[in-house]
Amino acid sequence: MYELGRFAVRRRRWVLAVAVVVTVVAAAVGSGALSALSLSRYEVPGTDSLRAADVLEREFGTGNPNITLLVSARGSVDDPAVAAEGRRLTDELRKSTAEATSYWDDRSPALRSEDGAQALVLGRVPGSATEARAAIAELSQRFTVRNDVVSVGVGGQDEVFRQVGAQAARDFLRAELIVVPAVLLLLVLLYRRVSMALTTIGIGLFAMVATLAGLRGLTYFTEVSTFAANVTLVMGLALGVDYCLFVIARYREELAGGADVATAVERAVGTAGRTVLFSGLTVAASLAMLLLFPFPFLRSFAYAGVLVVALSVVGALTILPAVLASLKPHPARERTNGFWARTADAVMKRPLWTGGVALVGLLLVAAPVLGLRFGLPDDRILPADASSRVVQDQIRSGFGQEQTDAIRVVGAGVHDAADFARRLDDVPGIVQVDHRTTDYGTLWTAIPSQEALAGDVPGLVRQVRELEPDHLVGGYPAELADFRDALTDRLPLVVALILGVTFVLLFLMTGSILLPLKATALNLLSLAVMFGVVVWGFQDGNLAHVLGFTAIGTVEPSIPILMFCIAYGLSMDYEVFMVSRISEEYHRTGDERTAVTTGLQRSAPLITAAAAILSLSFAAYATGSVVILQMLGVGMAVAVLVDATVVRAVLVPSLMRWRAARTGGHRRSCAGCTRGSGCRRAR
């Protein structure tokens, strides 16, 4: 790392020239990334529900309807003028889609509201999510009409998630417009130099545009979801700022100690740079575990996360040192007995009392996590005034059953179709069963009640599958149930691997067994607090009036998994930085209490500043209108702030002091030892 710092100083003009060229090329390539990314559905390759979808398309020429026209009549949907208009709308939709059906085709009670004032037209637009939603965008505009006979609203699953994507894109853009100038202002106040603030922002932007270019390249080899761009925007600036803060602070500290610019840069990269490298490895390792999930959109989180972390590290360890070597030196004022040192000293005077109070407080905030319930997403992740949400709300309240969410059962060969239809009809929650037979076999369509769809949908699907295990069960409820099951089945493995890999990385950095164990326990405590707030605020709805969303009593599982990976990596990030500074001081003085107070004084201001900027970046997304983004913003902001303040400033020094008291207090390294924290005798 010292050699890398020396290289960046000596070849700074060459490094900066290459950085400019790479950034320009990456911006050009990355500008086309968004159009090359794909939209995603909640589908799991290889599951029964997707095999059923293939059979439905190939053998029966049908599939899940993904666009719904809600036709509201001035009187009754059975009035001649309304019926004529309904048939006209059905014929027009049929010409633009693979298939369409409506109440006026066969008078199905599932397609007529209970008061007779509304009816449904269902259509199926074929193709991938990207293709279907592009077509539905045009259809939605064309069929949203109002005349003297009827008014028509457009909903359906793909229309809902098309609007989710569009609203999320607007929310991300608005958040970035808030975050970038706010972060720049905070950096100017922190550094008291505009040039360093702009450099830090520049490193973040470099990581973002280079990641987008990398994602564009990946699209030639695999499917990359549009969610990857969102992760890039969320993490690029935040990590760039995080890592630059660590390096710049150490550089200014070395200047204050009398080093010249070249030496200060080399030492900053050799010390803080090593911390940045290990921190980046832990964050990247956490996010890489998302590759174990069989979902393109979660794997896309991993692609973007690993790329943006790697490029943030590259920027902080090569471009930043070259810039620092080119700027006029501006040392920081050294403080060894500031607020954080006094805090650590006060905590260590009464480690059990202060640590115990902090622990109890955090556990109380985390307690709601015990009631965490994963559920299935629907239109209610949109704001209440979104057009597709309005349509789905009216269907939910006005129709006793919902044919768009029908469970479809496919059996090959000869069957007693009527007998199986009766058995399906006996399943609690199924209110209507239709069937038809072809040369291939029989297709049964089981329509659930609204109450069943609001309850245990995976349980309902499981009951249907148990009737005849040889049959394929599909439909939107089955696809969502398979998605949730696949997600939760892989979750223990992913969590275990994240804990194991980050434990090994921290052990390699510190040479200690206890420090990684302590770090793992504290990181999990921070995550418990984050999920406690998520459950209390979003699942239970206590933040609903503040943020303007609808609580449904469950949490969509994919976003908390992403939050776990990011938050765990960032928590380890702060742990690595603090422990490395404490280890340095311990190697220098041999006194554990002095090492903790001095190390905390030198690391805590940076960790707090980085956490404030990071939490601001995340909190900006809570101003959006899509519930999953609000949950991501609030949860991550809470996790970062709690970890950087209560955990690092109170629990870390209290635990280290308590351990020192248990093991006999002060220990000194051998005279002349250069191994630092890697020396077993010193430990």
PDB file of N, CA and C in Angstrom, residues 455-516:
ATOM      1  N   GLY A 455     -54.936 -12.874   2.785  1.00  0.00           N
ATOM      2  CA  GLY A 455     -54.425 -13.711   3.870  1.00  0.00           C
ATOM      3  C   GLY A 455     -53.161 -14.442   3.477  1.00  0.00           C
ATOM      4  N   ASP A 456     -53.137 -15.732   3.793  1.00  0.00           N
ATOM      5  CA  ASP A 456     -51.952 -16.561   3.575  1.00  0.00           C
ATOM      6  C   ASP A 456     -51.982 -17.126   2.158  1.00  0.00           C
ATOM      7  N   VAL A 457     -51.477 -16.353   1.204  1.00  0.00           N
ATOM      8  CA  VAL A 457     -51.489 -16.793  -0.193  1.00  0.00           C
ATOM      9  C   VAL A 457     -50.602 -18.020  -0.412  1.00  0.00           C
ATOM     10  N   PRO A 458     -49.360 -18.050   0.119  1.00  0.00           N
ATOM     11  CA  PRO A 458     -48.562 -19.272  -0.043  1.00  0.00           C
ATOM     12  C   PRO A 458     -49.251 -20.511   0.537  1.00  0.00           C
ATOM     13  N   GLY A 459     -49.969 -20.336   1.649  1.00  0.00           N
ATOM     14  CA  GLY A 459     -50.707 -21.465   2.220  1.00  0.00           C
ATOM     15  C   GLY A 459     -51.818 -21.933   1.301  1.00  0.00           C
ATOM     16  N   LEU A 460     -52.510 -20.996   0.648  1.00  0.00           N
ATOM     17  CA  LEU A 460     -53.567 -21.354  -0.294  1.00  0.00           C
ATOM     18  C   LEU A 460     -52.984 -22.120  -1.475  1.00  0.00           C
ATOM     19  N   VAL A 461     -51.868 -21.639  -2.010  1.00  0.00           N
ATOM     20  CA  VAL A 461     -51.214 -22.320  -3.131  1.00  0.00           C
ATOM     21  C   VAL A 461     -50.774 -23.722  -2.713  1.00  0.00           C
ATOM     22  N   ARG A 462     -50.275 -23.839  -1.488  1.00  0.00           N
ATOM     23  CA  ARG A 462     -49.809 -25.139  -0.995  1.00  0.00           C
ATOM     24  C   ARG A 462     -50.978 -26.135  -0.934  1.00  0.00           C
ATOM     25  N   GLN A 463     -52.148 -25.682  -0.490  1.00  0.00           N
ATOM     26  CA  GLN A 463     -53.302 -26.567  -0.426  1.00  0.00           C
ATOM     27  C   GLN A 463     -53.723 -27.052  -1.808  1.00  0.00           C
ATOM     28  N   VAL A 464     -53.662 -26.160  -2.784  1.00  0.00           N
ATOM     29  CA  VAL A 464     -54.020 -26.548  -4.148  1.00  0.00           C
ATOM     30  C   VAL A 464     -53.031 -27.574  -4.679  1.00  0.00           C
ATOM     31  N   ARG A 465     -51.761 -27.370  -4.411  1.00  0.00           N
ATOM     32  CA  ARG A 465     -50.743 -28.308  -4.907  1.00  0.00           C
ATOM     33  C   ARG A 465     -50.866 -29.683  -4.253  1.00  0.00           C
ATOM     34  N   GLU A 466     -51.303 -29.708  -3.014  1.00  0.00           N
ATOM     35  CA  GLU A 466     -51.418 -30.986  -2.314  1.00  0.00           C
ATOM     36  C   GLU A 466     -52.567 -31.843  -2.839  1.00  0.00           C
ATOM     37  N   LEU A 467     -53.510 -31.239  -3.569  1.00  0.00           N
ATOM     38  CA  LEU A 467     -54.627 -32.010  -4.110  1.00  0.00           C
ATOM     39  C   LEU A 467     -54.155 -33.044  -5.124  1.00  0.00           C
ATOM     40  N   GLU A 468     -53.191 -32.659  -5.952  1.00  0.00           N
ATOM     41  CA  GLU A 468     -52.688 -33.537  -7.008  1.00  0.00           C
ATOM     42  C   GLU A 468     -51.252 -33.145  -7.299  1.00  0.00           C
ATOM     43  N   PRO A 469     -50.273 -33.750  -6.600  1.00  0.00           N
ATOM     44  CA  PRO A 469     -48.872 -33.332  -6.736  1.00  0.00           C
ATOM     45  C   PRO A 469     -48.328 -33.418  -8.157  1.00  0.00           C
ATOM     46  N   ASP A 470     -48.936 -34.269  -9.023  1.00  0.00           N
ATOM     47  CA  ASP A 470     -48.420 -34.398 -10.392  1.00  0.00           C
ATOM     48  C   ASP A 470     -48.826 -33.235 -11.292  1.00  0.00           C
ATOM     49  N   HIS A 471     -49.797 -32.455 -10.878  1.00  0.00           N
ATOM     50  CA  HIS A 471     -50.241 -31.329 -11.698  1.00  0.00           C
ATOM     51  C   HIS A 471     -49.337 -30.123 -11.475  1.00  0.00           C
ATOM     52  N   LEU A 472     -49.218 -29.303 -12.496  1.00  0.00           N
ATOM     53  CA  LEU A 472     -48.477 -28.044 -12.386  1.00  0.00           C
ATOM     54  C   LEU A 472     -49.433 -26.952 -11.934  1.00  0.00           C
ATOM     55  N   VAL A 473     -49.000 -26.173 -10.954  1.00  0.00           N
ATOM     56  CA  VAL A 473     -49.829 -25.083 -10.423  1.00  0.00           C
ATOM     57  C   VAL A 473     -49.127 -23.760 -10.712  1.00  0.00           C
ATOM     58  N   GLY A 474     -49.819 -22.901 -11.447  1.00  0.00           N
ATOM     59  CA  GLY A 474     -49.253 -21.598 -11.797  1.00  0.00           C
ATOM     60  C   GLY A 474     -50.222 -20.479 -11.494  1.00  0.00           C
ATOM     61  N   GLY A 475     -50.056 -19.387 -12.195  1.00  0.00           N
ATOM     62  CA  GLY A 475     -50.823 -18.188 -11.903  1.00  0.00           C
ATOM     63  C   GLY A 475     -50.015 -17.251 -11.017  1.00  0.00           C
ATOM     64  N   TYR A 476     -50.450 -16.000 -10.961  1.00  0.00           N
ATOM     65  CA  TYR A 476     -49.681 -14.997 -10.228  1.00  0.00           C
ATOM     66  C   TYR A 476     -49.510 -15.335  -8.747  1.00  0.00           C
ATOM     67  N   PRO A 477     -50.541 -15.823  -8.027  1.00  0.00           N
ATOM     68  CA  PRO A 477     -50.313 -16.194  -6.619  1.00  0.00           C
ATOM     69  C   PRO A 477     -49.244 -17.272  -6.463  1.00  0.00           C
ATOM     70  N   ALA A 478     -49.227 -18.262  -7.361  1.00  0.00           N
ATOM     71  CA  ALA A 478     -48.222 -19.323  -7.268  1.00  0.00           C
ATOM     72  C   ALA A 478     -46.826 -18.782  -7.554  1.00  0.00           C
ATOM     73  N   GLU A 479     -46.715 -17.878  -8.505  1.00  0.00           N
ATOM     74  CA  GLU A 479     -45.403 -17.296  -8.816  1.00  0.00           C
ATOM     75  C   GLU A 479     -44.866 -16.504  -7.621  1.00  0.00           C
ATOM     76  N   LEU A 480     -45.727 -15.737  -6.973  1.00  0.00           N
ATOM     77  CA  LEU A 480     -45.286 -14.989  -5.803  1.00  0.00           C
ATOM     78  C   LEU A 480     -44.939 -15.910  -4.633  1.00  0.00           C
ATOM     79  N   ALA A 481     -45.713 -16.968  -4.460  1.00  0.00           N
ATOM     80  CA  ALA A 481     -45.421 -17.926  -3.389  1.00  0.00           C
ATOM     81  C   ALA A 481     -44.080 -18.610  -3.637  1.00  0.00           C
ATOM     82  N   ASP A 482     -43.812 -18.986  -4.890  1.00  0.00           N
ATOM     83  CA  ASP A 482     -42.524 -19.607  -5.219  1.00  0.00           C
ATOM     84  C   ASP A 482     -41.379 -18.629  -5.004  1.00  0.00           C
ATOM     85  N   PHE A 483     -41.624 -17.365  -5.338  1.00  0.00           N
ATOM     86  CA  PHE A 483     -40.603 -16.336  -5.127  1.00  0.00           C
ATOM     87  C   PHE A 483     -40.266 -16.207  -3.653  1.00  0.00           C
ATOM     88  N   ARG A 484     -41.282 -16.111  -2.813  1.00  0.00           N
ATOM     89  CA  ARG A 484     -41.034 -15.952  -1.376  1.00  0.00           C
ATOM     90  C   ARG A 484     -40.351 -17.180  -0.797  1.00  0.00           C
ATOM     91  N   ASP A 485     -40.798 -18.370  -1.221  1.00  0.00           N
ATOM     92  CA  ASP A 485     -40.197 -19.597  -0.691  1.00  0.00           C
ATOM     93  C   ASP A 485     -38.730 -19.719  -1.093  1.00  0.00           C
ATOM     94  N   ALA A 486     -38.426 -19.411  -2.357  1.00  0.00           N
ATOM     95  CA  ALA A 486     -37.038 -19.510  -2.814  1.00  0.00           C
ATOM     96  C   ALA A 486     -36.158 -18.500  -2.089  1.00  0.00           C
ATOM     97  N   LEU A 487     -36.719 -17.329  -1.829  1.00  0.00           N
ATOM     98  CA  LEU A 487     -35.961 -16.283  -1.142  1.00  0.00           C
ATOM     99  C   LEU A 487     -35.661 -16.689   0.298  1.00  0.00           C
ATOM    100  N   THR A 488     -36.671 -17.129   1.009  1.00  0.00           N
ATOM    101  CA  THR A 488     -36.473 -17.471   2.417  1.00  0.00           C
ATOM    102  C   THR A 488     -35.678 -18.774   2.583  1.00  0.00           C
ATOM    103  N   ASP A 489     -35.771 -19.680   1.605  1.00  0.00           N
ATOM    104  CA  ASP A 489     -34.992 -20.920   1.693  1.00  0.00           C
ATOM    105  C   ASP A 489     -33.494 -20.647   1.586  1.00  0.00           C
ATOM    106  N   ARG A 490     -33.101 -19.689   0.748  1.00  0.00           N
ATOM    107  CA  ARG A 490     -31.679 -19.381   0.563  1.00  0.00           C
ATOM    108  C   ARG A 490     -31.144 -18.419   1.624  1.00  0.00           C
ATOM    109  N   LEU A 491     -32.046 -17.755   2.326  1.00  0.00           N
ATOM    110  CA  LEU A 491     -31.617 -16.703   3.244  1.00  0.00           C
ATOM    111  C   LEU A 491     -30.644 -17.186   4.328  1.00  0.00           C
ATOM    112  N   PRO A 492     -30.896 -18.301   5.027  1.00  0.00           N
ATOM    113  CA  PRO A 492     -29.935 -18.732   6.061  1.00  0.00           C
ATOM    114  C   PRO A 492     -28.532 -18.963   5.509  1.00  0.00           C
ATOM    115  N   LEU A 493     -28.429 -19.576   4.323  1.00  0.00           N
ATOM    116  CA  LEU A 493     -27.121 -19.808   3.717  1.00  0.00           C
ATOM    117  C   LEU A 493     -26.411 -18.505   3.416  1.00  0.00           C
ATOM    118  N   VAL A 494     -27.147 -17.541   2.855  1.00  0.00           N
ATOM    119  CA  VAL A 494     -26.544 -16.260   2.499  1.00  0.00           C
ATOM    120  C   VAL A 494     -26.056 -15.532   3.746  1.00  0.00           C
ATOM    121  N   VAL A 495     -26.885 -15.493   4.783  1.00  0.00           N
ATOM    122  CA  VAL A 495     -26.489 -14.820   6.022  1.00  0.00           C
ATOM    123  C   VAL A 495     -25.260 -15.489   6.624  1.00  0.00           C
ATOM    124  N   ALA A 496     -25.255 -16.813   6.654  1.00  0.00           N
ATOM    125  CA  ALA A 496     -24.112 -17.535   7.227  1.00  0.00           C
ATOM    126  C   ALA A 496     -22.829 -17.247   6.453  1.00  0.00           C
ATOM    127  N   LEU A 497     -22.910 -17.203   5.136  1.00  0.00           N
ATOM    128  CA  LEU A 497     -21.722 -16.928   4.333  1.00  0.00           C
ATOM    129  C   LEU A 497     -21.227 -15.494   4.521  1.00  0.00           C
ATOM    130  N   ILE A 498     -22.151 -14.548   4.630  1.00  0.00           N
ATOM    131  CA  ILE A 498     -21.745 -13.163   4.873  1.00  0.00           C
ATOM    132  C   ILE A 498     -20.994 -13.057   6.197  1.00  0.00           C
ATOM    133  N   LEU A 499     -21.563 -13.669   7.235  1.00  0.00           N
ATOM    134  CA  LEU A 499     -20.904 -13.625   8.541  1.00  0.00           C
ATOM    135  C   LEU A 499     -19.543 -14.308   8.488  1.00  0.00           C
ATOM    136  N   GLY A 500     -19.477 -15.443   7.812  1.00  0.00           N
ATOM    137  CA  GLY A 500     -18.226 -16.183   7.751  1.00  0.00           C
ATOM    138  C   GLY A 500     -17.142 -15.467   6.959  1.00  0.00           C
ATOM    139  N   VAL A 501     -17.500 -14.955   5.789  1.00  0.00           N
ATOM    140  CA  VAL A 501     -16.502 -14.296   4.931  1.00  0.00           C
ATOM    141  C   VAL A 501     -15.981 -13.025   5.590  1.00  0.00           C
ATOM    142  N   THR A 502     -16.877 -12.206   6.144  1.00  0.00           N
ATOM    143  CA  THR A 502     -16.414 -10.974   6.780  1.00  0.00           C
ATOM    144  C   THR A 502     -15.606 -11.273   8.045  1.00  0.00           C
ATOM    145  N   PHE A 503     -15.954 -12.345   8.747  1.00  0.00           N
ATOM    146  CA  PHE A 503     -15.151 -12.757   9.909  1.00  0.00           C
ATOM    147  C   PHE A 503     -13.723 -13.081   9.475  1.00  0.00           C
ATOM    148  N   VAL A 504     -13.582 -13.837   8.400  1.00  0.00           N
ATOM    149  CA  VAL A 504     -12.246 -14.208   7.914  1.00  0.00           C
ATOM    150  C   VAL A 504     -11.464 -12.973   7.477  1.00  0.00           C
ATOM    151  N   LEU A 505     -12.123 -12.061   6.787  1.00  0.00           N
ATOM    152  CA  LEU A 505     -11.433 -10.854   6.326  1.00  0.00           C
ATOM    153  C   LEU A 505     -10.935 -10.025   7.506  1.00  0.00           C
ATOM    154  N   LEU A 506     -11.774  -9.871   8.532  1.00  0.00           N
ATOM    155  CA  LEU A 506     -11.349  -9.087   9.685  1.00  0.00           C
ATOM    156  C   LEU A 506     -10.248  -9.809  10.466  1.00  0.00           C
ATOM    157  N   PHE A 507     -10.318 -11.127  10.508  1.00  0.00           N
ATOM    158  CA  PHE A 507      -9.235 -11.885  11.150  1.00  0.00           C
ATOM    159  C   PHE A 507      -7.917 -11.686  10.405  1.00  0.00           C
ATOM    160  N   LEU A 508      -7.973 -11.695   9.075  1.00  0.00           N
ATOM    161  CA  LEU A 508      -6.750 -11.498   8.294  1.00  0.00           C
ATOM    162  C   LEU A 508      -6.174 -10.100   8.512  1.00  0.00           C
ATOM    163  N   MET A 509      -7.038  -9.139   8.766  1.00  0.00           N
ATOM    164  CA  MET A 509      -6.557  -7.782   8.975  1.00  0.00           C
ATOM    165  C   MET A 509      -5.966  -7.601  10.369  1.00  0.00           C
ATOM    166  N   THR A 510      -6.632  -8.163  11.379  1.00  0.00           N
ATOM    167  CA  THR A 510      -6.228  -7.897  12.768  1.00  0.00           C
ATOM    168  C   THR A 510      -5.398  -9.012  13.371  1.00  0.00           C
ATOM    169  N   GLY A 511      -5.504 -10.238  12.848  1.00  0.00           N
ATOM    170  CA  GLY A 511      -4.827 -11.362  13.455  1.00  0.00           C
ATOM    171  C   GLY A 511      -5.469 -11.812  14.754  1.00  0.00           C
ATOM    172  N   SER A 512      -6.674 -11.312  15.034  1.00  0.00           N
ATOM    173  CA  SER A 512      -7.349 -11.613  16.295  1.00  0.00           C
ATOM    174  C   SER A 512      -8.607 -12.420  16.040  1.00  0.00           C
ATOM    175  N   ILE A 513      -8.946 -13.303  16.996  1.00  0.00           N
ATOM    176  CA  ILE A 513     -10.205 -14.036  16.936  1.00  0.00           C
ATOM    177  C   ILE A 513     -11.308 -13.261  17.637  1.00  0.00           C
ATOM    178  N   LEU A 514     -10.960 -12.624  18.764  1.00  0.00           N
ATOM    179  CA  LEU A 514     -11.977 -11.929  19.554  1.00  0.00           C
ATOM    180  C   LEU A 514     -12.534 -10.704  18.833  1.00  0.00           C
ATOM    181  N   LEU A 515     -11.672  -9.958  18.162  1.00  0.00           N
ATOM    182  CA  LEU A 515     -12.152  -8.743  17.493  1.00  0.00           C
ATOM    183  C   LEU A 515     -13.201  -9.047  16.422  1.00  0.00           C
ATOM    184  N   PRO A 516     -12.996 -10.036  15.539  1.00  0.00           N
ATOM    185  CA  PRO A 516     -14.070 -10.359  14.589  1.00  0.00           C
ATOM    186  C   PRO A 516     -15.350 -10.839  15.262  1.00  0.00           C
TER     187      PRO A 516
END
